[in-house]
PDB file of C-alpha atoms in Angstrom:
ATOM      1  CA  UNK A   1     -20.871 -35.961 -50.315  1.00  0.00           C
ATOM      2  CA  UNK A   2     -18.740 -32.797 -49.959  1.00  0.00           C
ATOM      3  CA  UNK A   3     -15.510 -33.200 -48.024  1.00  0.00           C
ATOM      4  CA  UNK A   4     -15.568 -37.009 -48.175  1.00  0.00           C
ATOM      5  CA  UNK A   5     -13.461 -39.111 -50.524  1.00  0.00           C
ATOM      6  CA  UNK A   6     -13.453 -42.848 -51.195  1.00  0.00           C
ATOM      7  CA  UNK A   7     -11.238 -45.485 -52.798  1.00  0.00           C
ATOM      8  CA  UNK A   8     -13.080 -48.341 -54.496  1.00  0.00           C
ATOM      9  CA  UNK A   9     -11.112 -51.578 -54.777  1.00  0.00           C
ATOM     10  CA  UNK A  10     -12.308 -53.897 -57.553  1.00  0.00           C
ATOM     11  CA  UNK A  11     -10.772 -57.395 -57.277  1.00  0.00           C
ATOM     12  CA  UNK A  12     -11.222 -59.208 -60.590  1.00  0.00           C
ATOM     13  CA  UNK A  13     -10.470 -62.824 -61.459  1.00  0.00           C
ATOM     14  CA  UNK A  14     -11.601 -63.818 -64.960  1.00  0.00           C
ATOM     15  CA  UNK A  15     -14.317 -61.167 -65.090  1.00  0.00           C
ATOM     16  CA  UNK A  16     -13.951 -59.926 -68.662  1.00  0.00           C
ATOM     17  CA  UNK A  17     -17.699 -60.287 -69.162  1.00  0.00           C
ATOM     18  CA  UNK A  18     -18.546 -58.213 -66.085  1.00  0.00           C
ATOM     19  CA  UNK A  19     -15.726 -55.724 -65.528  1.00  0.00           C
ATOM     20  CA  UNK A  20     -16.759 -53.010 -67.962  1.00  0.00           C
ATOM     21  CA  UNK A  21     -20.316 -53.006 -66.604  1.00  0.00           C
ATOM     22  CA  UNK A  22     -18.970 -52.830 -63.042  1.00  0.00           C
ATOM     23  CA  UNK A  23     -16.885 -49.765 -63.864  1.00  0.00           C
ATOM     24  CA  UNK A  24     -19.730 -48.036 -65.676  1.00  0.00           C
ATOM     25  CA  UNK A  25     -21.995 -48.576 -62.688  1.00  0.00           C
ATOM     26  CA  UNK A  26     -19.369 -47.348 -60.235  1.00  0.00           C
ATOM     27  CA  UNK A  27     -18.918 -44.114 -62.168  1.00  0.00           C
ATOM     28  CA  UNK A  28     -22.656 -43.571 -62.551  1.00  0.00           C
ATOM     29  CA  UNK A  29     -23.536 -44.197 -58.917  1.00  0.00           C
ATOM     30  CA  UNK A  30     -20.486 -43.099 -56.916  1.00  0.00           C
ATOM     31  CA  UNK A  31     -20.282 -39.756 -58.730  1.00  0.00           C
ATOM     32  CA  UNK A  32     -23.762 -39.004 -57.334  1.00  0.00           C
ATOM     33  CA  UNK A  33     -22.437 -39.222 -53.779  1.00  0.00           C
ATOM     34  CA  UNK A  34     -18.745 -38.290 -53.929  1.00  0.00           C
ATOM     35  CA  UNK A  35     -16.885 -35.484 -55.657  1.00  0.00           C
ATOM     36  CA  UNK A  36     -13.572 -37.209 -55.009  1.00  0.00           C
ATOM     37  CA  UNK A  37     -13.088 -40.927 -55.654  1.00  0.00           C
ATOM     38  CA  UNK A  38     -10.740 -43.395 -57.292  1.00  0.00           C
ATOM     39  CA  UNK A  39     -11.171 -46.923 -58.658  1.00  0.00           C
ATOM     40  CA  UNK A  40      -8.401 -49.469 -58.095  1.00  0.00           C
ATOM     41  CA  UNK A  41      -8.783 -52.583 -60.257  1.00  0.00           C
ATOM     42  CA  UNK A  42      -6.716 -55.543 -59.062  1.00  0.00           C
ATOM     43  CA  UNK A  43      -6.402 -58.272 -61.674  1.00  0.00           C
ATOM     44  CA  UNK A  44      -5.836 -61.423 -59.631  1.00  0.00           C
ATOM     45  CA  UNK A  45      -3.930 -63.496 -62.174  1.00  0.00           C
ATOM     46  CA  UNK A  46      -6.804 -63.754 -64.653  1.00  0.00           C
ATOM     47  CA  UNK A  47      -6.378 -66.137 -67.579  1.00  0.00           C
ATOM     48  CA  UNK A  48      -8.913 -64.388 -69.810  1.00  0.00           C
ATOM     49  CA  UNK A  49      -8.877 -60.777 -71.067  1.00  0.00           C
ATOM     50  CA  UNK A  50      -9.660 -59.216 -67.694  1.00  0.00           C
ATOM     51  CA  UNK A  51      -6.186 -57.736 -67.270  1.00  0.00           C
ATOM     52  CA  UNK A  52      -6.025 -56.248 -70.743  1.00  0.00           C
ATOM     53  CA  UNK A  53      -9.522 -54.819 -70.431  1.00  0.00           C
ATOM     54  CA  UNK A  54      -8.641 -53.282 -67.058  1.00  0.00           C
ATOM     55  CA  UNK A  55      -5.660 -51.528 -68.637  1.00  0.00           C
ATOM     56  CA  UNK A  56      -7.870 -50.121 -71.379  1.00  0.00           C
ATOM     57  CA  UNK A  57     -10.365 -48.822 -68.826  1.00  0.00           C
ATOM     58  CA  UNK A  58      -7.568 -47.188 -66.813  1.00  0.00           C
ATOM     59  CA  UNK A  59      -6.132 -45.493 -69.892  1.00  0.00           C
ATOM     60  CA  UNK A  60      -9.529 -43.992 -70.632  1.00  0.00           C
ATOM     61  CA  UNK A  61     -10.085 -42.479 -67.166  1.00  0.00           C
ATOM     62  CA  UNK A  62      -7.512 -40.912 -64.840  1.00  0.00           C
ATOM     63  CA  UNK A  63      -9.600 -41.920 -61.802  1.00  0.00           C
ATOM     64  CA  UNK A  64      -8.972 -45.594 -62.598  1.00  0.00           C
ATOM     65  CA  UNK A  65      -5.736 -47.424 -61.819  1.00  0.00           C
ATOM     66  CA  UNK A  66      -4.943 -51.062 -62.552  1.00  0.00           C
ATOM     67  CA  UNK A  67      -2.695 -53.493 -60.701  1.00  0.00           C
ATOM     68  CA  UNK A  68      -1.791 -57.031 -61.770  1.00  0.00           C
ATOM     69  CA  UNK A  69      -0.988 -59.784 -59.271  1.00  0.00           C
ATOM     70  CA  UNK A  70       0.610 -61.906 -61.991  1.00  0.00           C
ATOM     71  CA  UNK A  71      -0.645 -65.092 -60.366  1.00  0.00           C
ATOM     72  CA  UNK A  72      -3.849 -65.864 -58.481  1.00  0.00           C
ATOM     73  CA  UNK A  73      -3.244 -64.740 -54.879  1.00  0.00           C
ATOM     74  CA  UNK A  74      -6.792 -64.731 -53.542  1.00  0.00           C
ATOM     75  CA  UNK A  75      -9.560 -62.250 -52.862  1.00  0.00           C
ATOM     76  CA  UNK A  76      -8.034 -60.976 -49.627  1.00  0.00           C
ATOM     77  CA  UNK A  77      -4.633 -60.412 -51.188  1.00  0.00           C
ATOM     78  CA  UNK A  78      -6.241 -58.475 -54.028  1.00  0.00           C
ATOM     79  CA  UNK A  79      -8.263 -56.344 -51.621  1.00  0.00           C
ATOM     80  CA  UNK A  80      -5.254 -55.427 -49.519  1.00  0.00           C
ATOM     81  CA  UNK A  81      -3.208 -54.712 -52.633  1.00  0.00           C
ATOM     82  CA  UNK A  82      -5.827 -52.073 -53.353  1.00  0.00           C
ATOM     83  CA  UNK A  83      -5.820 -50.856 -49.736  1.00  0.00           C
ATOM     84  CA  UNK A  84      -2.053 -50.392 -49.918  1.00  0.00           C
ATOM     85  CA  UNK A  85      -2.459 -48.212 -53.016  1.00  0.00           C
ATOM     86  CA  UNK A  86      -5.531 -46.291 -51.796  1.00  0.00           C
ATOM     87  CA  UNK A  87      -5.260 -42.539 -51.226  1.00  0.00           C
ATOM     88  CA  UNK A  88      -8.738 -41.445 -50.091  1.00  0.00           C
ATOM     89  CA  UNK A  89     -10.402 -41.158 -46.656  1.00  0.00           C
ATOM     90  CA  UNK A  90     -12.529 -44.287 -46.924  1.00  0.00           C
ATOM     91  CA  UNK A  91     -12.140 -47.579 -48.737  1.00  0.00           C
ATOM     92  CA  UNK A  92     -14.683 -50.135 -49.940  1.00  0.00           C
ATOM     93  CA  UNK A  93     -14.514 -53.295 -52.040  1.00  0.00           C
ATOM     94  CA  UNK A  94     -16.808 -53.698 -55.039  1.00  0.00           C
ATOM     95  CA  UNK A  95     -16.353 -57.131 -56.662  1.00  0.00           C
ATOM     96  CA  UNK A  96     -15.854 -57.270 -60.395  1.00  0.00           C
ATOM     97  CA  UNK A  97     -18.597 -59.900 -60.827  1.00  0.00           C
ATOM     98  CA  UNK A  98     -21.445 -57.334 -60.604  1.00  0.00           C
ATOM     99  CA  UNK A  99     -23.250 -59.184 -57.818  1.00  0.00           C
ATOM    100  CA  UNK A 100     -23.364 -56.015 -55.749  1.00  0.00           C
ATOM    101  CA  UNK A 101     -25.645 -53.322 -57.091  1.00  0.00           C
ATOM    102  CA  UNK A 102     -24.121 -49.904 -56.510  1.00  0.00           C
ATOM    103  CA  UNK A 103     -27.625 -48.491 -56.253  1.00  0.00           C
ATOM    104  CA  UNK A 104     -28.366 -51.102 -53.582  1.00  0.00           C
ATOM    105  CA  UNK A 105     -25.329 -49.895 -51.620  1.00  0.00           C
ATOM    106  CA  UNK A 106     -26.788 -46.373 -51.278  1.00  0.00           C
ATOM    107  CA  UNK A 107     -27.678 -46.844 -47.545  1.00  0.00           C
ATOM    108  CA  UNK A 108     -23.950 -47.066 -46.750  1.00  0.00           C
ATOM    109  CA  UNK A 109     -22.929 -43.570 -47.811  1.00  0.00           C
ATOM    110  CA  UNK A 110     -24.952 -41.378 -45.391  1.00  0.00           C
ATOM    111  CA  UNK A 111     -23.405 -43.295 -42.471  1.00  0.00           C
ATOM    112  CA  UNK A 112     -19.819 -42.388 -43.345  1.00  0.00           C
ATOM    113  CA  UNK A 113     -18.291 -40.484 -40.466  1.00  0.00           C
ATOM    114  CA  UNK A 114     -20.649 -41.963 -37.859  1.00  0.00           C
ATOM    115  CA  UNK A 115     -18.420 -44.999 -37.146  1.00  0.00           C
ATOM    116  CA  UNK A 116     -15.009 -46.404 -38.050  1.00  0.00           C
ATOM    117  CA  UNK A 117     -16.706 -49.275 -39.888  1.00  0.00           C
ATOM    118  CA  UNK A 118     -19.952 -49.354 -41.858  1.00  0.00           C
ATOM    119  CA  UNK A 119     -20.790 -53.052 -42.169  1.00  0.00           C
ATOM    120  CA  UNK A 120     -23.520 -54.137 -44.598  1.00  0.00           C
ATOM    121  CA  UNK A 121     -25.672 -57.223 -44.445  1.00  0.00           C
ATOM    122  CA  UNK A 122     -27.742 -58.659 -47.281  1.00  0.00           C
ATOM    123  CA  UNK A 123     -31.330 -57.457 -47.049  1.00  0.00           C
ATOM    124  CA  UNK A 124     -32.518 -59.762 -49.864  1.00  0.00           C
ATOM    125  CA  UNK A 125     -30.611 -63.063 -49.426  1.00  0.00           C
ATOM    126  CA  UNK A 126     -33.248 -64.918 -51.473  1.00  0.00           C
ATOM    127  CA  UNK A 127     -31.561 -63.805 -54.728  1.00  0.00           C
ATOM    128  CA  UNK A 128     -28.667 -66.150 -53.950  1.00  0.00           C
ATOM    129  CA  UNK A 129     -28.772 -69.949 -54.447  1.00  0.00           C
ATOM    130  CA  UNK A 130     -29.967 -71.837 -51.368  1.00  0.00           C
ATOM    131  CA  UNK A 131     -26.514 -73.405 -50.954  1.00  0.00           C
ATOM    132  CA  UNK A 132     -24.911 -69.963 -50.725  1.00  0.00           C
ATOM    133  CA  UNK A 133     -27.547 -68.826 -48.225  1.00  0.00           C
ATOM    134  CA  UNK A 134     -26.957 -71.839 -45.966  1.00  0.00           C
ATOM    135  CA  UNK A 135     -23.177 -71.423 -46.201  1.00  0.00           C
ATOM    136  CA  UNK A 136     -23.455 -67.741 -45.306  1.00  0.00           C
ATOM    137  CA  UNK A 137     -25.773 -68.272 -42.335  1.00  0.00           C
ATOM    138  CA  UNK A 138     -23.660 -71.080 -40.941  1.00  0.00           C
ATOM    139  CA  UNK A 139     -20.493 -69.027 -41.372  1.00  0.00           C
ATOM    140  CA  UNK A 140     -21.986 -66.014 -39.589  1.00  0.00           C
ATOM    141  CA  UNK A 141     -23.252 -68.172 -36.711  1.00  0.00           C
ATOM    142  CA  UNK A 142     -19.862 -69.870 -36.399  1.00  0.00           C
ATOM    143  CA  UNK A 143     -17.929 -66.607 -36.211  1.00  0.00           C
ATOM    144  CA  UNK A 144     -20.340 -64.981 -33.769  1.00  0.00           C
ATOM    145  CA  UNK A 145     -20.067 -68.062 -31.540  1.00  0.00           C
ATOM    146  CA  UNK A 146     -16.283 -68.293 -31.773  1.00  0.00           C
ATOM    147  CA  UNK A 147     -15.562 -64.623 -31.192  1.00  0.00           C
ATOM    148  CA  UNK A 148     -18.422 -63.492 -28.976  1.00  0.00           C
ATOM    149  CA  UNK A 149     -19.863 -61.005 -31.461  1.00  0.00           C
ATOM    150  CA  UNK A 150     -23.340 -60.322 -32.841  1.00  0.00           C
ATOM    151  CA  UNK A 151     -22.710 -59.180 -36.388  1.00  0.00           C
ATOM    152  CA  UNK A 152     -25.262 -60.016 -39.068  1.00  0.00           C
ATOM    153  CA  UNK A 153     -22.655 -60.541 -41.793  1.00  0.00           C
ATOM    154  CA  UNK A 154     -18.885 -60.739 -42.009  1.00  0.00           C
ATOM    155  CA  UNK A 155     -18.127 -60.265 -45.689  1.00  0.00           C
ATOM    156  CA  UNK A 156     -19.230 -58.009 -48.473  1.00  0.00           C
ATOM    157  CA  UNK A 157     -18.874 -54.316 -49.172  1.00  0.00           C
ATOM    158  CA  UNK A 158     -17.683 -53.081 -45.791  1.00  0.00           C
ATOM    159  CA  UNK A 159     -16.671 -49.413 -45.722  1.00  0.00           C
ATOM    160  CA  UNK A 160     -13.583 -48.700 -43.624  1.00  0.00           C
ATOM    161  CA  UNK A 161     -11.952 -45.502 -42.544  1.00  0.00           C
ATOM    162  CA  UNK A 162      -8.631 -46.049 -44.334  1.00  0.00           C
ATOM    163  CA  UNK A 163      -6.366 -44.888 -41.509  1.00  0.00           C
ATOM    164  CA  UNK A 164      -8.161 -47.214 -39.072  1.00  0.00           C
ATOM    165  CA  UNK A 165      -7.939 -50.223 -41.389  1.00  0.00           C
ATOM    166  CA  UNK A 166      -4.212 -49.673 -41.807  1.00  0.00           C
ATOM    167  CA  UNK A 167      -3.632 -50.151 -38.056  1.00  0.00           C
ATOM    168  CA  UNK A 168      -4.039 -53.934 -38.332  1.00  0.00           C
ATOM    169  CA  UNK A 169      -2.283 -56.750 -40.138  1.00  0.00           C
ATOM    170  CA  UNK A 170      -4.566 -59.304 -41.787  1.00  0.00           C
ATOM    171  CA  UNK A 171      -3.045 -62.629 -42.793  1.00  0.00           C
ATOM    172  CA  UNK A 172      -6.002 -64.100 -44.649  1.00  0.00           C
ATOM    173  CA  UNK A 173      -5.625 -63.938 -48.428  1.00  0.00           C
ATOM    174  CA  UNK A 174      -8.906 -65.742 -49.129  1.00  0.00           C
ATOM    175  CA  UNK A 175     -12.621 -65.173 -48.571  1.00  0.00           C
ATOM    176  CA  UNK A 176     -12.362 -64.472 -44.822  1.00  0.00           C
ATOM    177  CA  UNK A 177     -10.105 -61.429 -45.183  1.00  0.00           C
ATOM    178  CA  UNK A 178     -12.985 -59.087 -44.305  1.00  0.00           C
ATOM    179  CA  UNK A 179     -14.096 -61.241 -41.363  1.00  0.00           C
ATOM    180  CA  UNK A 180     -10.574 -61.163 -39.950  1.00  0.00           C
ATOM    181  CA  UNK A 181     -10.462 -57.386 -40.423  1.00  0.00           C
ATOM    182  CA  UNK A 182     -13.751 -56.890 -38.573  1.00  0.00           C
ATOM    183  CA  UNK A 183     -12.837 -59.208 -35.706  1.00  0.00           C
ATOM    184  CA  UNK A 184      -9.435 -57.599 -35.152  1.00  0.00           C
ATOM    185  CA  UNK A 185     -10.691 -54.021 -35.443  1.00  0.00           C
ATOM    186  CA  UNK A 186     -13.724 -54.506 -33.189  1.00  0.00           C
ATOM    187  CA  UNK A 187     -11.578 -56.179 -30.518  1.00  0.00           C
ATOM    188  CA  UNK A 188      -9.303 -53.115 -30.680  1.00  0.00           C
ATOM    189  CA  UNK A 189     -12.259 -50.862 -29.987  1.00  0.00           C
ATOM    190  CA  UNK A 190     -13.233 -49.721 -33.479  1.00  0.00           C
ATOM    191  CA  UNK A 191     -16.843 -48.568 -33.741  1.00  0.00           C
ATOM    192  CA  UNK A 192     -19.213 -50.274 -36.193  1.00  0.00           C
ATOM    193  CA  UNK A 193     -22.661 -49.637 -37.621  1.00  0.00           C
ATOM    194  CA  UNK A 194     -24.604 -52.248 -39.592  1.00  0.00           C
ATOM    195  CA  UNK A 195     -27.009 -51.476 -42.416  1.00  0.00           C
ATOM    196  CA  UNK A 196     -29.009 -53.603 -44.841  1.00  0.00           C
ATOM    197  CA  UNK A 197     -28.261 -53.371 -48.553  1.00  0.00           C
ATOM    198  CA  UNK A 198     -29.730 -55.157 -51.565  1.00  0.00           C
ATOM    199  CA  UNK A 199     -27.746 -57.314 -53.944  1.00  0.00           C
ATOM    200  CA  UNK A 200     -28.692 -58.934 -57.230  1.00  0.00           C
ATOM    201  CA  UNK A 201     -28.204 -62.336 -58.800  1.00  0.00           C
ATOM    202  CA  UNK A 202     -24.771 -62.685 -60.349  1.00  0.00           C
ATOM    203  CA  UNK A 203     -25.146 -61.634 -64.037  1.00  0.00           C
ATOM    204  CA  UNK A 204     -22.503 -64.013 -65.396  1.00  0.00           C
ATOM    205  CA  UNK A 205     -20.075 -66.749 -64.356  1.00  0.00           C
ATOM    206  CA  UNK A 206     -20.094 -68.809 -61.174  1.00  0.00           C
ATOM    207  CA  UNK A 207     -19.272 -68.039 -57.584  1.00  0.00           C
ATOM    208  CA  UNK A 208     -15.727 -69.061 -56.638  1.00  0.00           C
ATOM    209  CA  UNK A 209     -16.433 -69.548 -52.939  1.00  0.00           C
ATOM    210  CA  UNK A 210     -17.137 -73.286 -53.234  1.00  0.00           C
ATOM    211  CA  UNK A 211     -13.822 -74.189 -54.842  1.00  0.00           C
ATOM    212  CA  UNK A 212     -11.983 -76.715 -52.683  1.00  0.00           C
ATOM    213  CA  UNK A 213      -8.970 -74.488 -52.126  1.00  0.00           C
ATOM    214  CA  UNK A 214     -11.230 -71.640 -51.003  1.00  0.00           C
ATOM    215  CA  UNK A 215     -13.132 -73.835 -48.549  1.00  0.00           C
ATOM    216  CA  UNK A 216      -9.809 -75.097 -47.174  1.00  0.00           C
ATOM    217  CA  UNK A 217      -8.618 -71.495 -46.814  1.00  0.00           C
ATOM    218  CA  UNK A 218     -11.784 -70.609 -44.866  1.00  0.00           C
ATOM    219  CA  UNK A 219     -11.313 -73.528 -42.463  1.00  0.00           C
ATOM    220  CA  UNK A 220      -7.625 -72.745 -41.873  1.00  0.00           C
ATOM    221  CA  UNK A 221      -8.334 -69.059 -41.298  1.00  0.00           C
ATOM    222  CA  UNK A 222     -11.045 -69.808 -38.728  1.00  0.00           C
ATOM    223  CA  UNK A 223      -8.751 -72.142 -36.793  1.00  0.00           C
ATOM    224  CA  UNK A 224      -5.879 -69.645 -36.855  1.00  0.00           C
ATOM    225  CA  UNK A 225      -8.087 -66.753 -35.764  1.00  0.00           C
ATOM    226  CA  UNK A 226      -9.698 -68.771 -32.979  1.00  0.00           C
ATOM    227  CA  UNK A 227      -6.247 -69.690 -31.672  1.00  0.00           C
ATOM    228  CA  UNK A 228      -4.657 -66.231 -31.860  1.00  0.00           C
ATOM    229  CA  UNK A 229      -7.656 -64.092 -30.898  1.00  0.00           C
ATOM    230  CA  UNK A 230      -9.641 -66.264 -28.477  1.00  0.00           C
ATOM    231  CA  UNK A 231      -6.944 -68.491 -26.969  1.00  0.00           C
ATOM    232  CA  UNK A 232      -3.880 -66.246 -27.044  1.00  0.00           C
ATOM    233  CA  UNK A 233      -5.889 -63.024 -26.711  1.00  0.00           C
ATOM    234  CA  UNK A 234      -4.050 -61.157 -29.458  1.00  0.00           C
ATOM    235  CA  UNK A 235      -6.218 -58.559 -31.279  1.00  0.00           C
TER     236      UNK A 235
END
């Protein structure tokens, strides 16, 4: 994609079994669409060899940079650590757990430049456990109801124009960081296009979304957003 550049943020918490495969796939697929890209690995306080492996991968390729949170700060904090370090026109998150197929994300790239936000939704939700599907559908319905929107999905590999994303302050450090970003940006007038992408079953490890602290973070974020955005009217 001549003239377009992209920063890929890879949050990684205990993903030593998946990280190398994630990077290999990013290089193989993104290089087909972009001449100019960078990969920003954010080690979120991993207790396995994720951090050390990330450093090795960065030493082997100048397009890769690694950042270490030191302690576990959450998915949102890791994402925005990458956003703060990003230097390209667009930014997207690719999780280090290899759930998102880079090939499956191909429908996103042709839409760059047509809107401030390219928001994906899962075109094949059946690959996820039924509990994750129910949680996702309920969460989407809840946010659409609370904030008067009609989005099909609020998380995932959203592509943002970097300069637009940097106009807002997002307080969520957990799983709803992307939802808060979308809600705030759309209420400020940012344009959005939705597109279906395919994902795959997680190759290794378990999803972290159902940990008690993450569920508590989701609930607190929803209440805070509903109060500030819907009640107080602050975008």
